[in-house]
JSON list of C-alpha atoms in Angstrom, two decimals:
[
{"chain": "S", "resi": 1, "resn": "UNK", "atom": "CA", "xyz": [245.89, 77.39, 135.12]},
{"chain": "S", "resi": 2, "resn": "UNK", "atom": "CA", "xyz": [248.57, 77.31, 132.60]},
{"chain": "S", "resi": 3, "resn": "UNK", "atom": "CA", "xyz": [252.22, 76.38, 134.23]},
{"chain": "S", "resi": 4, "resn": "UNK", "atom": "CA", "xyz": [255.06, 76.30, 132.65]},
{"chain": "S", "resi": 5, "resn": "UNK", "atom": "CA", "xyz": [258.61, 74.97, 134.81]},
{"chain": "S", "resi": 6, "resn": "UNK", "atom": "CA", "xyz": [262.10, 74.73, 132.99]},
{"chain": "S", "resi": 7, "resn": "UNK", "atom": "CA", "xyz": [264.62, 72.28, 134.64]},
{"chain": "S", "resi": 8, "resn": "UNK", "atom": "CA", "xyz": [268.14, 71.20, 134.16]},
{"chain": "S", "resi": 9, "resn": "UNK", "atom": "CA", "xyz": [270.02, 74.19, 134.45]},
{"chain": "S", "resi": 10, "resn": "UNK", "atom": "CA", "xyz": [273.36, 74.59, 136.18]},
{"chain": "S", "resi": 11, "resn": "UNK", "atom": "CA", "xyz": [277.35, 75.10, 136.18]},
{"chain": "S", "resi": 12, "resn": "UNK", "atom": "CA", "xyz": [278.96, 73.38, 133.49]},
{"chain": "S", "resi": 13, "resn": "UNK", "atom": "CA", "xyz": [282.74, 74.29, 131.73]},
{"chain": "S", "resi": 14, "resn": "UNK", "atom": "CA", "xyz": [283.11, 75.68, 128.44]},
{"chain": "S", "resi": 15, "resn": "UNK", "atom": "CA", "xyz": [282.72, 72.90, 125.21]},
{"chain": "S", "resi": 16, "resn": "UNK", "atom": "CA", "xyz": [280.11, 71.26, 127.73]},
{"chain": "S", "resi": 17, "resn": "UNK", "atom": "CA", "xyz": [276.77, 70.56, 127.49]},
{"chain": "S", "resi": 18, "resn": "UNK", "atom": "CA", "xyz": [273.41, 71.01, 129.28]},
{"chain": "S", "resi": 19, "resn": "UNK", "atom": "CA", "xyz": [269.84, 69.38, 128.33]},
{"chain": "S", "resi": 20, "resn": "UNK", "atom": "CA", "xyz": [267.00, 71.84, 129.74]},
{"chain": "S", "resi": 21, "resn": "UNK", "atom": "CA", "xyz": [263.09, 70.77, 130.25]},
{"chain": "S", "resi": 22, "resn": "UNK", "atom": "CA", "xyz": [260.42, 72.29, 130.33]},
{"chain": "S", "resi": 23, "resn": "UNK", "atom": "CA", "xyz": [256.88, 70.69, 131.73]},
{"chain": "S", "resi": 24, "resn": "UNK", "atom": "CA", "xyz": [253.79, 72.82, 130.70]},
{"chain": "S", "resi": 25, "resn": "UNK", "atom": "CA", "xyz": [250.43, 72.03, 132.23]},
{"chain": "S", "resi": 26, "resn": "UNK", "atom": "CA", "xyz": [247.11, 74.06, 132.28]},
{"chain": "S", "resi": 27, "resn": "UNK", "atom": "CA", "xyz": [247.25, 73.82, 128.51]},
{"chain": "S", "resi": 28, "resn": "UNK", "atom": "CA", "xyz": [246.52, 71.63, 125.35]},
{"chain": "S", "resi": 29, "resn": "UNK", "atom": "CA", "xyz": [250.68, 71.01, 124.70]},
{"chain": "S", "resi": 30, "resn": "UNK", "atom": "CA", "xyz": [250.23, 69.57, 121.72]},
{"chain": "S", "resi": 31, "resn": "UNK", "atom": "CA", "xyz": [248.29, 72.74, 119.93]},
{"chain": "S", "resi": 32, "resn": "UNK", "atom": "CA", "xyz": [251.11, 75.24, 120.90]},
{"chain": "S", "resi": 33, "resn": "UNK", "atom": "CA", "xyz": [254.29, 76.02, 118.77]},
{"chain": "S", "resi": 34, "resn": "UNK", "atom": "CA", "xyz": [256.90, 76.57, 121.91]},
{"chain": "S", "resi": 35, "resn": "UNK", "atom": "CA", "xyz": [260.00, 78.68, 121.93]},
{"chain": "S", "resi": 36, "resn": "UNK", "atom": "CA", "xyz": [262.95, 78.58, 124.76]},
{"chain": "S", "resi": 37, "resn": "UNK", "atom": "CA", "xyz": [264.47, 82.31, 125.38]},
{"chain": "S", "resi": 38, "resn": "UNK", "atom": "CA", "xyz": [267.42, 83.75, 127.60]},
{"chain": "S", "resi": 39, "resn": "UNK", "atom": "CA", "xyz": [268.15, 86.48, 129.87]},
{"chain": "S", "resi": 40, "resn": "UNK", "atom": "CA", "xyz": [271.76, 87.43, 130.63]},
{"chain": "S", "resi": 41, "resn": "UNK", "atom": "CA", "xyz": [272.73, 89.90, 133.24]},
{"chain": "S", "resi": 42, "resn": "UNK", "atom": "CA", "xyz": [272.31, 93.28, 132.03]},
{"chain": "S", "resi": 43, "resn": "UNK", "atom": "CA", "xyz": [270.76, 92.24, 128.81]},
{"chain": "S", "resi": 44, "resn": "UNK", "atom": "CA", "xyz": [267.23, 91.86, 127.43]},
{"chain": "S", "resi": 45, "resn": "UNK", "atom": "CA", "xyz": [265.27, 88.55, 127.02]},
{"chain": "S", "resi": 46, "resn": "UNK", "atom": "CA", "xyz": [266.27, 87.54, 123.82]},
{"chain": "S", "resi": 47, "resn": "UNK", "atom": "CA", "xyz": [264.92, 84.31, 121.57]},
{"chain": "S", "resi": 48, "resn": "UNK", "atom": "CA", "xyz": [266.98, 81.02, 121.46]},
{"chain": "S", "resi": 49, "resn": "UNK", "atom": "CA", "xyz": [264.67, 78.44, 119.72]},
{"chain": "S", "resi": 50, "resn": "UNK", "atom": "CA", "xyz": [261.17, 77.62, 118.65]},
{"chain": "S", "resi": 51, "resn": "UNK", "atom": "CA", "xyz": [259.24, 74.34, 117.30]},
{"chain": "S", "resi": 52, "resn": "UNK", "atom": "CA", "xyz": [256.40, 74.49, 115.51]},
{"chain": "S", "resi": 53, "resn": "UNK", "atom": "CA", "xyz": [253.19, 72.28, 117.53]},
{"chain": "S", "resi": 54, "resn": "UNK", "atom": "CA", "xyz": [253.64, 68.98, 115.42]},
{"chain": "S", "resi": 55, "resn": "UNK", "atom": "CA", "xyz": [257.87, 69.03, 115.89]},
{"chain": "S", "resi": 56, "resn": "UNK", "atom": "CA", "xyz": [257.87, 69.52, 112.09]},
{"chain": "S", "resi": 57, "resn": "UNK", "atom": "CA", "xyz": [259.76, 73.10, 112.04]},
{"chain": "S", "resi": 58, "resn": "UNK", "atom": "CA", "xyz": [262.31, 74.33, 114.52]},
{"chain": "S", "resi": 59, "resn": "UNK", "atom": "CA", "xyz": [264.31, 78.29, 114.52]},
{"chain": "S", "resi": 60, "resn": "UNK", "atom": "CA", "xyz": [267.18, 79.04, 115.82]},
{"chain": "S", "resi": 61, "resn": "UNK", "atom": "CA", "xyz": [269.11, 82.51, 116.92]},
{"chain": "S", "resi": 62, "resn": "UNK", "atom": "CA", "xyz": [271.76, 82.91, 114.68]},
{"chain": "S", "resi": 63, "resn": "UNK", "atom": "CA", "xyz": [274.06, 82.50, 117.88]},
{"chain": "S", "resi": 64, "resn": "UNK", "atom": "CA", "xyz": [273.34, 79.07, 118.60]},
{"chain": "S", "resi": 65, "resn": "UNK", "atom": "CA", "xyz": [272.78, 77.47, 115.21]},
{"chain": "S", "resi": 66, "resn": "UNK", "atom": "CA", "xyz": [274.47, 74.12, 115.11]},
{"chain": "S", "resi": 67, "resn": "UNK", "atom": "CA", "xyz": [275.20, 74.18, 118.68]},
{"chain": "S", "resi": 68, "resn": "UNK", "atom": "CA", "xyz": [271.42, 74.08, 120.44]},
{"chain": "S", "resi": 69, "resn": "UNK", "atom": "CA", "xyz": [268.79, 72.14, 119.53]},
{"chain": "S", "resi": 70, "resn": "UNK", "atom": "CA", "xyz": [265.07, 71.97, 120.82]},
{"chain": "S", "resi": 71, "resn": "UNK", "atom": "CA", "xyz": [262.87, 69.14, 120.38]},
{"chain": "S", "resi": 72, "resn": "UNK", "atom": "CA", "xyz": [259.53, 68.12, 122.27]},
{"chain": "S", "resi": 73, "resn": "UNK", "atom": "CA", "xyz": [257.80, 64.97, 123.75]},
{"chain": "S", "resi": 74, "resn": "UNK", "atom": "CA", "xyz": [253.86, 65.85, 123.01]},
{"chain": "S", "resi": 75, "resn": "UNK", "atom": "CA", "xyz": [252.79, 62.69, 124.82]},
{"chain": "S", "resi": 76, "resn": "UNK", "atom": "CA", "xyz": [254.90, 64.54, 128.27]},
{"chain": "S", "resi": 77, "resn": "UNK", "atom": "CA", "xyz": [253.95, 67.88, 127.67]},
{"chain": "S", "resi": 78, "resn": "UNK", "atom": "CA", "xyz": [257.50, 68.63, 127.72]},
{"chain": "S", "resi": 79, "resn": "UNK", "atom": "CA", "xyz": [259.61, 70.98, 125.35]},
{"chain": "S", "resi": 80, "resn": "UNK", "atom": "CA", "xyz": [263.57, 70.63, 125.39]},
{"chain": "S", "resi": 81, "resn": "UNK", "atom": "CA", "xyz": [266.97, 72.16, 124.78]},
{"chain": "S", "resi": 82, "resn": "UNK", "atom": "CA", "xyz": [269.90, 69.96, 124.39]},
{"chain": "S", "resi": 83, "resn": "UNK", "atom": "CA", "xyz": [272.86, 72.41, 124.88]},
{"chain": "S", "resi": 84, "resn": "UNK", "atom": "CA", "xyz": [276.22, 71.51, 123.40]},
{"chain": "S", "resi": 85, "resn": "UNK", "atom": "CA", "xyz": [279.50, 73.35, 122.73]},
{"chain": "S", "resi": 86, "resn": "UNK", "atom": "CA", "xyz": [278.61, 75.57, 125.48]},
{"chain": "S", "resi": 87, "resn": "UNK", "atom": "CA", "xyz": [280.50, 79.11, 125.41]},
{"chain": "S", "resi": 88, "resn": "UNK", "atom": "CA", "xyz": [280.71, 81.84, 128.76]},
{"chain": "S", "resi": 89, "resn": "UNK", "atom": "CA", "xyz": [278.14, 84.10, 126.59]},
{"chain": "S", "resi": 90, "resn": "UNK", "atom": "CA", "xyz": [275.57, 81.57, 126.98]},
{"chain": "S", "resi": 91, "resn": "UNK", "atom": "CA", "xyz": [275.64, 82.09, 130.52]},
{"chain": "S", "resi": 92, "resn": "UNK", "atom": "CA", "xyz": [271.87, 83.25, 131.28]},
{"chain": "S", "resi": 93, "resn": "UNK", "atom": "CA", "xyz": [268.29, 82.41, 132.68]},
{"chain": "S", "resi": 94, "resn": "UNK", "atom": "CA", "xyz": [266.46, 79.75, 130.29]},
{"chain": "S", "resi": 95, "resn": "UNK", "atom": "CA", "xyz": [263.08, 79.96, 129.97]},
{"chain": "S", "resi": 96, "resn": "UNK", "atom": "CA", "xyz": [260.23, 78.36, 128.05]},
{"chain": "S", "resi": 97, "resn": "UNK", "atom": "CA", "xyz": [257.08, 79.80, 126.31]},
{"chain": "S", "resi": 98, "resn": "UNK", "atom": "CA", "xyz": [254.02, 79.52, 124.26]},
{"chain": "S", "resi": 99, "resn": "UNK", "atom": "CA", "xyz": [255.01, 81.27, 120.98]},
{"chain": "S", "resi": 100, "resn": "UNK", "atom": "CA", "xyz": [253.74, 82.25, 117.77]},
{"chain": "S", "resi": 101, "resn": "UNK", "atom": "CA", "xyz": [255.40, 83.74, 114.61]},
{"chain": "S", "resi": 102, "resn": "UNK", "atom": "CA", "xyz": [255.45, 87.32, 113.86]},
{"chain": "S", "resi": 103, "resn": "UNK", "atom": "CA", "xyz": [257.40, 87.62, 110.53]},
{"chain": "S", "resi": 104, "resn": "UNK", "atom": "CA", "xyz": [260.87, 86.26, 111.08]},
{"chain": "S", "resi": 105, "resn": "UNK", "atom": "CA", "xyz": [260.40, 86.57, 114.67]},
{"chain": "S", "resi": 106, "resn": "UNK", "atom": "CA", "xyz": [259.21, 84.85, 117.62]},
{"chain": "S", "resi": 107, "resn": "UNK", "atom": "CA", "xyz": [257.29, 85.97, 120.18]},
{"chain": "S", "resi": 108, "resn": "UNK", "atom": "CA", "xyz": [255.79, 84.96, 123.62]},
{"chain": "S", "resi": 109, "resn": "UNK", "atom": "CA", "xyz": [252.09, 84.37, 122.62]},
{"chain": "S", "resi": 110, "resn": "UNK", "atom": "CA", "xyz": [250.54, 85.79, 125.87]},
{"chain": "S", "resi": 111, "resn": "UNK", "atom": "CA", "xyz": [253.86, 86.80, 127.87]},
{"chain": "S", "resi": 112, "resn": "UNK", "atom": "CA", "xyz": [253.65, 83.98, 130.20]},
{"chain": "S", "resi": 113, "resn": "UNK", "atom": "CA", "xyz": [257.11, 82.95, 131.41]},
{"chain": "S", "resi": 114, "resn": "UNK", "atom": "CA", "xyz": [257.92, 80.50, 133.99]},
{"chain": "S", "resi": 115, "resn": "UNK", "atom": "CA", "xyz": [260.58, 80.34, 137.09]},
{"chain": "S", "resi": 116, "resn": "UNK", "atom": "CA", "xyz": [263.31, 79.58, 134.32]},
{"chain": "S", "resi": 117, "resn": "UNK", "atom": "CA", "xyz": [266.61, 77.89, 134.82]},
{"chain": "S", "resi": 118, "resn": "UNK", "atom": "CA", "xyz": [269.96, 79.55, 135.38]},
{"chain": "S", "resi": 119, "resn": "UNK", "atom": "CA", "xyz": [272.85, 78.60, 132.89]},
{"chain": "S", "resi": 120, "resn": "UNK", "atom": "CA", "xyz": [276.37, 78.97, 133.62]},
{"chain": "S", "resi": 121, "resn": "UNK", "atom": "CA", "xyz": [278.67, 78.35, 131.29]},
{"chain": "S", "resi": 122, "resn": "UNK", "atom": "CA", "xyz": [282.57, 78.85, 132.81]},
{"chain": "S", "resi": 123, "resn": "UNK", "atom": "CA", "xyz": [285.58, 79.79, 131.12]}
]
């Protein structure tokens, strides 16, 4: 049974930063391009990040470019987000994913999602 669980979440000032996990299980890591999205209050899920299943390629949103980036330990089965230059509107739920391309978009591969992590970025 396939499980993903995102971690290190929490409440953290604006310009700070935040490193997220997330351990998968169930699944054969290492085959799997894996994305991290977010869900504000109010808002839709949207996609932050994605890295292709070697770590060759990464994507970014356009709103965290420069700021975010993901990286993954295949020998841990573990996919990360190191968050820095936090800002309030990244406030949100984090969560991990399987993924797979879909022109210039990412997409959950078999809408999976995990617990996630809540993200609060003050002011």
């Amino acid at each position: 049974q396939v499980q993903l669980v995102e971690s290190g979440g929490g409440l953290v000032q604006a310009g700070g930063s935040l490193r997220l996990s997330c351990a998968a299980s169930g699944l054969t890591f290492s085959t799997y391009s894996m994305g991290w999205f977010r869900q504000a209050p109010g808002k839709e899920r949207e996609f932050v990040a994605a890295i292709t299943w070697s770590g060759s390629s990464t994507y970014y949103a356009d709103s965290v470019k420069a700021r975010f980036t993901i990286s993954r330990g295949n020998a841990k089965n573990t996919v990360y987000l190191q968050m820095n230059s936090l800002k309030p509107e990244d406030t949100a739920v984090y969560y991990c994913a399987k993924v797979r391309q879909v022109g210039t978009y990412w997409r959950n591969l078999d809408n999976y999602w995990g617990p996630g992590t809540q993200v609060t970025v003050s002011s």
